[in-house]
Coordinates of C-alpha atoms in Angstrom, one line a residue:
X1 CA 49.0 79.1 38.4
X2 CA 49.8 75.8 36.7
X3 CA 50.7 72.5 38.4
X4 CA 54.4 72.9 37.7
X5 CA 54.6 76.3 39.4
X6 CA 52.8 74.9 42.4
X7 CA 55.3 72.1 42.7
X8 CA 58.1 74.5 42.4
X9 CA 56.9 76.8 45.2
X10 CA 56.3 73.7 47.4
X11 CA 59.9 72.6 46.9
X12 CA 61.2 76.1 47.7
X13 CA 59.2 76.1 51.0
X14 CA 60.6 72.7 52.0
X15 CA 64.1 73.8 51.2
X16 CA 63.8 76.9 53.3
X17 CA 62.4 74.9 56.3
X18 CA 65.4 72.4 55.9
X19 CA 67.9 75.3 55.8
X20 CA 66.5 77.0 58.9
X21 CA 66.2 73.6 60.7
X22 CA 69.8 72.8 60.0
X23 CA 70.8 76.3 61.2
X24 CA 68.8 75.9 64.4
X25 CA 70.4 72.6 65.1
X26 CA 73.9 74.0 64.5
X27 CA 73.2 76.9 66.8
X28 CA 71.7 74.6 69.4
X29 CA 74.8 72.4 69.2
X30 CA 77.0 75.5 69.5
X31 CA 75.2 76.9 72.5
X32 CA 75.3 73.4 74.2
X33 CA 79.1 73.2 73.5
X34 CA 79.6 76.7 74.9
X35 CA 77.6 75.9 78.0
X36 CA 79.5 72.6 78.4
X37 CA 82.8 74.5 78.1
X38 CA 81.7 77.0 80.6
X39 CA 80.6 74.3 83.0
X40 CA 83.9 72.5 82.6
X41 CA 85.6 75.7 83.9
X42 CA 83.7 76.3 87.1
X43 CA 86.1 74.3 89.4
X44 CA 89.8 74.3 89.8
X45 CA 92.0 71.3 90.8
X46 CA 95.6 70.8 91.8
X47 CA 97.4 69.4 88.7
X48 CA 101.0 69.8 89.9
X49 CA 103.1 70.6 93.0
X50 CA 106.7 71.1 94.0
X51 CA 107.5 68.3 96.4
X52 CA 109.0 70.6 99.1
X53 CA 109.2 74.3 99.9
X54 CA 110.7 76.4 97.2
X55 CA 112.1 78.7 100.0
X56 CA 112.7 76.9 103.2
X57 CA 114.8 77.6 106.4
X58 CA 118.0 76.4 104.8
X59 CA 117.8 78.6 101.6
X60 CA 121.1 80.4 101.3
X61 CA 119.3 83.9 101.1
X62 CA 117.2 83.1 104.1
X63 CA 120.3 82.3 106.1
X64 CA 122.3 85.3 104.9
X65 CA 119.4 87.7 105.6
X66 CA 118.9 86.1 109.0
X67 CA 115.3 85.3 108.5
X68 CA 114.5 83.2 111.5
X69 CA 110.7 82.7 111.4
X70 CA 109.8 82.7 107.7
X71 CA 107.3 84.5 105.4
X72 CA 103.7 85.8 105.4
X73 CA 101.4 87.5 102.9
X74 CA 102.4 89.4 99.8
X75 CA 102.0 89.2 96.0
X76 CA 103.8 87.7 93.1
X77 CA 103.5 89.1 89.5
X78 CA 105.0 87.8 86.3
X79 CA 106.6 90.2 83.8
X80 CA 108.4 89.1 80.6
X81 CA 109.0 85.6 82.0
X82 CA 110.3 86.7 85.4
X83 CA 108.3 86.2 88.6
X84 CA 108.5 89.2 91.0
X85 CA 107.7 88.5 94.6
X86 CA 106.9 91.1 97.2
X87 CA 106.7 89.4 100.6
X88 CA 106.9 89.9 104.3
X89 CA 109.8 88.4 106.2
X90 CA 109.3 87.6 109.9
X91 CA 113.0 88.0 110.8
X92 CA 112.6 87.3 114.5
X93 CA 109.2 86.6 116.1
X94 CA 106.5 85.2 113.9
X95 CA 103.9 87.9 113.0
X96 CA 105.7 90.4 115.1
X97 CA 109.1 91.5 113.7
X98 CA 108.5 92.4 110.1
X99 CA 110.1 93.7 107.0
X100 CA 109.1 93.8 103.3
X101 CA 111.4 92.0 100.9
X102 CA 111.7 91.6 97.2
X103 CA 112.6 88.3 95.4
X104 CA 112.8 87.2 91.8
X105 CA 112.7 83.8 89.9
X106 CA 112.7 82.6 86.3
X107 CA 110.7 79.5 87.0
X108 CA 108.9 80.2 90.3
X109 CA 111.0 77.5 91.9
X110 CA 114.5 78.9 92.2
X111 CA 114.3 82.2 94.0
X112 CA 116.9 84.9 94.6
X113 CA 116.5 87.6 97.3
X114 CA 117.1 91.0 95.9
X115 CA 116.5 93.6 98.6
X116 CA 114.7 94.9 101.6
X117 CA 112.1 97.5 100.6
X118 CA 110.4 98.6 103.9
X119 CA 111.4 98.1 107.5
X120 CA 109.1 98.2 110.5
X121 CA 110.0 100.7 113.3
X122 CA 111.6 98.9 116.2
X123 CA 109.8 99.0 119.5
X124 CA 106.4 97.5 119.1
X125 CA 104.0 99.6 121.2
X126 CA 100.6 101.4 121.1
X127 CA 102.3 104.6 120.3
X128 CA 104.3 103.2 117.3
X129 CA 102.0 103.1 114.2
X130 CA 104.5 101.1 112.2
X131 CA 105.1 98.4 114.8
X132 CA 104.5 96.0 111.9
X133 CA 104.5 96.4 108.1
X134 CA 102.8 93.9 105.8
X135 CA 102.9 94.2 102.0
X136 CA 99.8 93.0 100.4
X137 CA 99.8 94.3 96.8
X138 CA 101.8 95.5 93.9
X139 CA 100.3 97.2 90.8
X140 CA 101.7 99.3 87.9
X141 CA 100.2 102.8 87.9
X142 CA 99.8 104.1 84.3
X143 CA 99.1 107.6 85.6
X144 CA 102.4 107.9 87.4
X145 CA 104.3 105.5 85.0
X146 CA 105.5 103.9 88.2
X147 CA 104.9 100.7 90.3
X148 CA 102.9 101.0 93.4
X149 CA 103.1 98.8 96.5
X150 CA 100.4 98.8 99.2
X151 CA 101.2 97.8 102.7
X152 CA 99.5 97.7 106.2
X153 CA 101.1 99.3 109.2
X154 CA 99.8 98.4 112.7
X155 CA 100.2 99.6 116.2
X156 CA 100.2 97.3 119.2
X157 CA 97.3 97.0 121.6
X158 CA 97.1 99.4 124.6
X159 CA 96.5 97.5 127.8
X160 CA 95.5 100.8 129.6
X161 CA 92.5 100.8 127.3
X162 CA 91.7 97.2 127.7
X163 CA 93.3 96.2 124.4
X164 CA 95.2 93.1 123.9
X165 CA 99.0 93.9 123.7
X166 CA 99.9 91.2 121.4
X167 CA 97.3 92.0 118.8
X168 CA 97.3 94.4 115.8
X169 CA 95.2 97.6 116.0
X170 CA 94.3 100.5 113.7
X171 CA 95.6 99.2 110.4
X172 CA 96.6 101.9 108.0
X173 CA 97.1 101.2 104.3
X174 CA 100.2 103.0 102.9
X175 CA 100.9 103.5 99.2
X176 CA 104.5 103.7 98.1
X177 CA 105.7 104.5 94.5
X178 CA 108.9 103.2 92.7
X179 CA 111.5 105.9 92.4
X180 CA 112.7 104.7 89.0
X181 CA 110.0 105.4 86.4
X182 CA 108.6 102.8 84.0
X183 CA 108.0 99.1 84.3
X184 CA 111.7 98.5 84.7
X185 CA 111.5 100.2 88.1
X186 CA 109.7 97.3 89.8
X187 CA 112.8 96.5 91.9
X188 CA 112.5 99.9 93.7
X189 CA 113.5 101.7 95.7
X190 CA 110.0 102.8 96.8
X191 CA 109.0 106.1 98.4
X192 CA 105.9 106.5 100.6
X193 CA 103.1 108.5 99.0
X194 CA 100.7 108.5 101.9
X195 CA 97.9 106.6 103.5
X196 CA 95.0 105.6 101.2
X197 CA 92.6 103.9 103.7
X198 CA 92.5 104.0 107.6
X199 CA 90.0 104.0 110.5
X200 CA 87.9 107.2 110.2
X201 CA 84.4 108.5 110.3
X202 CA 83.6 106.3 107.2
X203 CA 84.6 103.0 108.9
X204 CA 81.9 100.4 108.9
X205 CA 80.9 98.5 112.1
X206 CA 81.9 95.1 110.7
X207 CA 85.6 96.3 110.3
X208 CA 86.3 96.0 114.0
X209 CA 89.5 97.0 115.9
X210 CA 92.1 95.6 113.5
X211 CA 91.0 97.2 110.3
X212 CA 92.0 98.3 107.9
X213 CA 93.7 94.9 107.3
X214 CA 95.2 94.0 103.9
X215 CA 94.5 95.9 100.7
X216 CA 94.5 94.3 97.2
X217 CA 93.6 96.6 94.2
X218 CA 92.6 95.3 90.8
X219 CA 91.0 97.1 87.8
X220 CA 87.6 96.5 86.3
X221 CA 87.1 98.5 83.1
X222 CA 88.3 102.1 83.8
X223 CA 87.7 101.8 87.6
X224 CA 89.8 100.4 90.4
X225 CA 88.4 98.1 93.2
X226 CA 90.2 96.6 96.3
X227 CA 89.4 94.0 98.8
X228 CA 90.2 94.9 102.4
X229 CA 89.8 93.0 105.6
X230 CA 88.6 93.7 109.2
X231 CA 88.5 91.9 112.5
X232 CA 87.2 92.6 116.0
X233 CA 89.5 91.4 118.9
X234 CA 87.0 92.1 121.8
X235 CA 84.6 90.4 121.7
X236 CA 86.4 88.2 119.1
X237 CA 84.6 88.1 115.8
X238 CA 85.2 86.6 112.3
X239 CA 87.5 88.0 109.7
X240 CA 85.2 89.6 107.1
X241 CA 86.1 91.2 103.7
X242 CA 84.7 94.4 102.2
X243 CA 85.6 96.4 99.0
X244 CA 86.7 99.9 98.3
X245 CA 86.7 101.7 95.0
X246 CA 88.5 104.6 93.2
X247 CA 88.8 106.1 89.8
X248 CA 92.6 106.2 90.1
X249 CA 95.0 103.8 91.8
X250 CA 96.4 106.6 93.8
X251 CA 93.0 107.4 95.1
X252 CA 91.0 108.8 96.8
X253 CA 89.6 105.5 97.8
X254 CA 86.1 105.2 99.2
X255 CA 84.4 102.1 100.9
X256 CA 81.7 100.3 99.0
X257 CA 78.3 100.9 100.9
X258 CA 77.1 98.5 103.7
X259 CA 74.9 96.0 102.1
X260 CA 77.5 95.3 99.5
X261 CA 80.1 95.2 102.4
X262 CA 81.0 92.8 103.9
X263 CA 81.0 90.5 100.9
X264 CA 80.0 86.7 101.4
X265 CA 83.3 85.1 100.5
X266 CA 83.5 83.0 103.7
X267 CA 81.6 82.4 106.8
X268 CA 84.5 83.0 109.3
X269 CA 87.9 83.7 107.9
X270 CA 89.8 84.9 104.8
X271 CA 92.8 87.1 104.2
X272 CA 95.0 88.6 101.5
X273 CA 92.6 88.1 98.5
X274 CA 94.6 88.2 95.3
X275 CA 92.7 88.9 92.0
X276 CA 93.4 87.7 88.5
X277 CA 91.5 88.9 85.4
X278 CA 91.1 85.8 83.3
X279 CA 91.5 85.5 79.6
X280 CA 87.8 84.7 79.2
X281 CA 86.9 88.0 80.9
X282 CA 86.0 86.5 84.3
X283 CA 87.8 87.3 87.6
X284 CA 89.4 84.9 90.0
X285 CA 90.5 85.6 93.6
X286 CA 92.5 83.3 95.8
X287 CA 92.9 83.9 99.5
X288 CA 93.9 82.4 102.9
X289 CA 91.1 80.3 104.2
X290 CA 90.5 77.5 106.7
X291 CA 91.4 73.9 106.1
X292 CA 94.4 71.6 106.2
X293 CA 96.8 72.5 103.3
X294 CA 93.8 74.3 101.7
X295 CA 93.3 77.8 100.2
X296 CA 90.1 79.4 99.1
X297 CA 89.0 80.8 95.8
X298 CA 86.1 82.5 94.3
X299 CA 84.9 83.5 90.7
X300 CA 83.2 86.6 89.5
X301 CA 81.7 87.6 86.1
X302 CA 82.1 91.3 86.8
X303 CA 84.7 91.7 89.3
X304 CA 82.3 93.2 91.8
X305 CA 79.9 90.4 92.8
X306 CA 81.7 87.2 94.0
X307 CA 80.7 83.6 94.6
X308 CA 81.0 81.9 98.0
X309 CA 84.4 80.3 98.4
X310 CA 85.5 76.9 97.1
X311 CA 88.4 75.3 99.0
X312 CA 91.3 73.4 97.3
X313 CA 94.2 71.4 98.6
X314 CA 97.6 72.7 97.4
X315 CA 99.5 69.8 98.8
X316 CA 99.0 66.0 98.2
X317 CA 99.5 63.3 100.7
X318 CA 102.7 62.2 98.9
X319 CA 104.1 65.7 99.3
X320 CA 102.7 66.8 102.6
X321 CA 105.3 69.2 104.0
X322 CA 102.9 71.7 105.6
X323 CA 101.6 71.3 109.1
X324 CA 97.9 70.6 109.7
X325 CA 95.5 73.2 111.1
X326 CA 93.4 76.1 109.9
X327 CA 96.1 78.6 110.5
X328 CA 99.1 76.5 109.4
X329 CA 98.3 76.8 105.7
X330 CA 98.8 80.6 105.2
X331 CA 98.4 82.9 102.3
X332 CA 98.4 82.5 98.5
X333 CA 100.4 85.2 96.9
X334 CA 99.1 84.9 93.3
X335 CA 97.2 82.7 90.8
X336 CA 99.1 83.6 87.7
X337 CA 97.4 82.4 84.4
X338 CA 100.0 80.9 82.2
X339 CA 100.1 80.6 78.4
X340 CA 98.8 77.0 78.7
X341 CA 95.8 78.0 80.7
X342 CA 97.1 76.6 84.0
X343 CA 97.7 78.8 87.2
X344 CA 100.9 79.1 89.1
X345 CA 100.2 79.5 92.8
X346 CA 102.8 80.6 95.3
X347 CA 101.8 80.4 99.0
X348 CA 103.2 80.3 102.5
X349 CA 102.7 77.6 105.0
X350 CA 103.9 76.5 108.4
X351 CA 106.4 73.6 108.5
X352 CA 107.8 72.1 111.7
X353 CA 111.0 70.0 111.8
X354 CA 113.0 68.9 114.7
X355 CA 111.1 71.2 117.0
X356 CA 111.7 74.3 114.8
X357 CA 108.8 76.2 113.2
X358 CA 109.3 78.0 109.9
X359 CA 106.8 79.6 107.6
X360 CA 108.1 78.4 104.2
X361 CA 107.1 79.3 100.6
X362 CA 105.5 76.7 98.5
X363 CA 104.4 76.3 94.8
X364 CA 101.7 74.3 93.1
X365 CA 99.9 74.5 89.7
X366 CA 96.1 74.5 89.4
X367 CA 93.9 73.8 86.3
X368 CA 90.2 73.6 85.4
X369 CA 88.4 70.4 85.8

């Protein structure tokens, strides 16, 4: 091998090293940029808010429907540019006299009441299993080509059994199906299909006397999961959350095993967890938590294992219309991921004016820090 050949081989080796080094640097920079992008999306912040309730006590449809106490829990979905809200109206006493209503909006600010979907049965008592009805979820069921709503029905406490008369007991989760087939049937009417989860031999000790409380299904791959809540009145305990699972939205639903349940979303309190599958493949849940003008949220990579909550204020000091207190800020009804990557959040909160209390509906916009 002559000298020129050796020089040529040496140059080829150096060129190869340079090419691979450049590739490694480029890959390293790409990985760092990806990690930086991921890290920039680990916290949400409030980036916008409506300066007052979007539905307050003087809304014309509130007045015409004789809703005296306001709103609590439910879910909002967005379809073809229209927001559809399924929400509980407390038409007389707060958290006692209930009905499930359907509202729509083109911008999540100007709302129109469309109908009453489900009424509670008058005469709150231990023998009335539908003393209260609370809608917590709406999902389209591909198997039925119909919308499904899920709502909780409670009975009152029985004082002859040392139960608290004013509290909710033995929650049963009802599934109802839209009578009109297809996605255009979202407005209802809805027909009851049966109970999908209730107190039985499979109940877990943490669920307490109120469970099953709330039920919020979402899909991961080809399987359904749902958050559900519990609470023990005597002795009073926290408000933990567990998960159930099913191969079909209509069920049968089974509880996830103890050890997975309850899940560590919060230490003490959360309710009405709503789940959004994000465009990047992760899952986001927002829920009622403690804190003045705050809601809680959690992120999951797989929709099954969830991080501990982060709290975020949905009202700023300049637009502070909600009352202070852990249970004054109530439930978020959605975190809808918009085309620009922001999230529309609709929520309920207590507002007191001139001695009158009303649980109003608010709106804010969240984005990644």
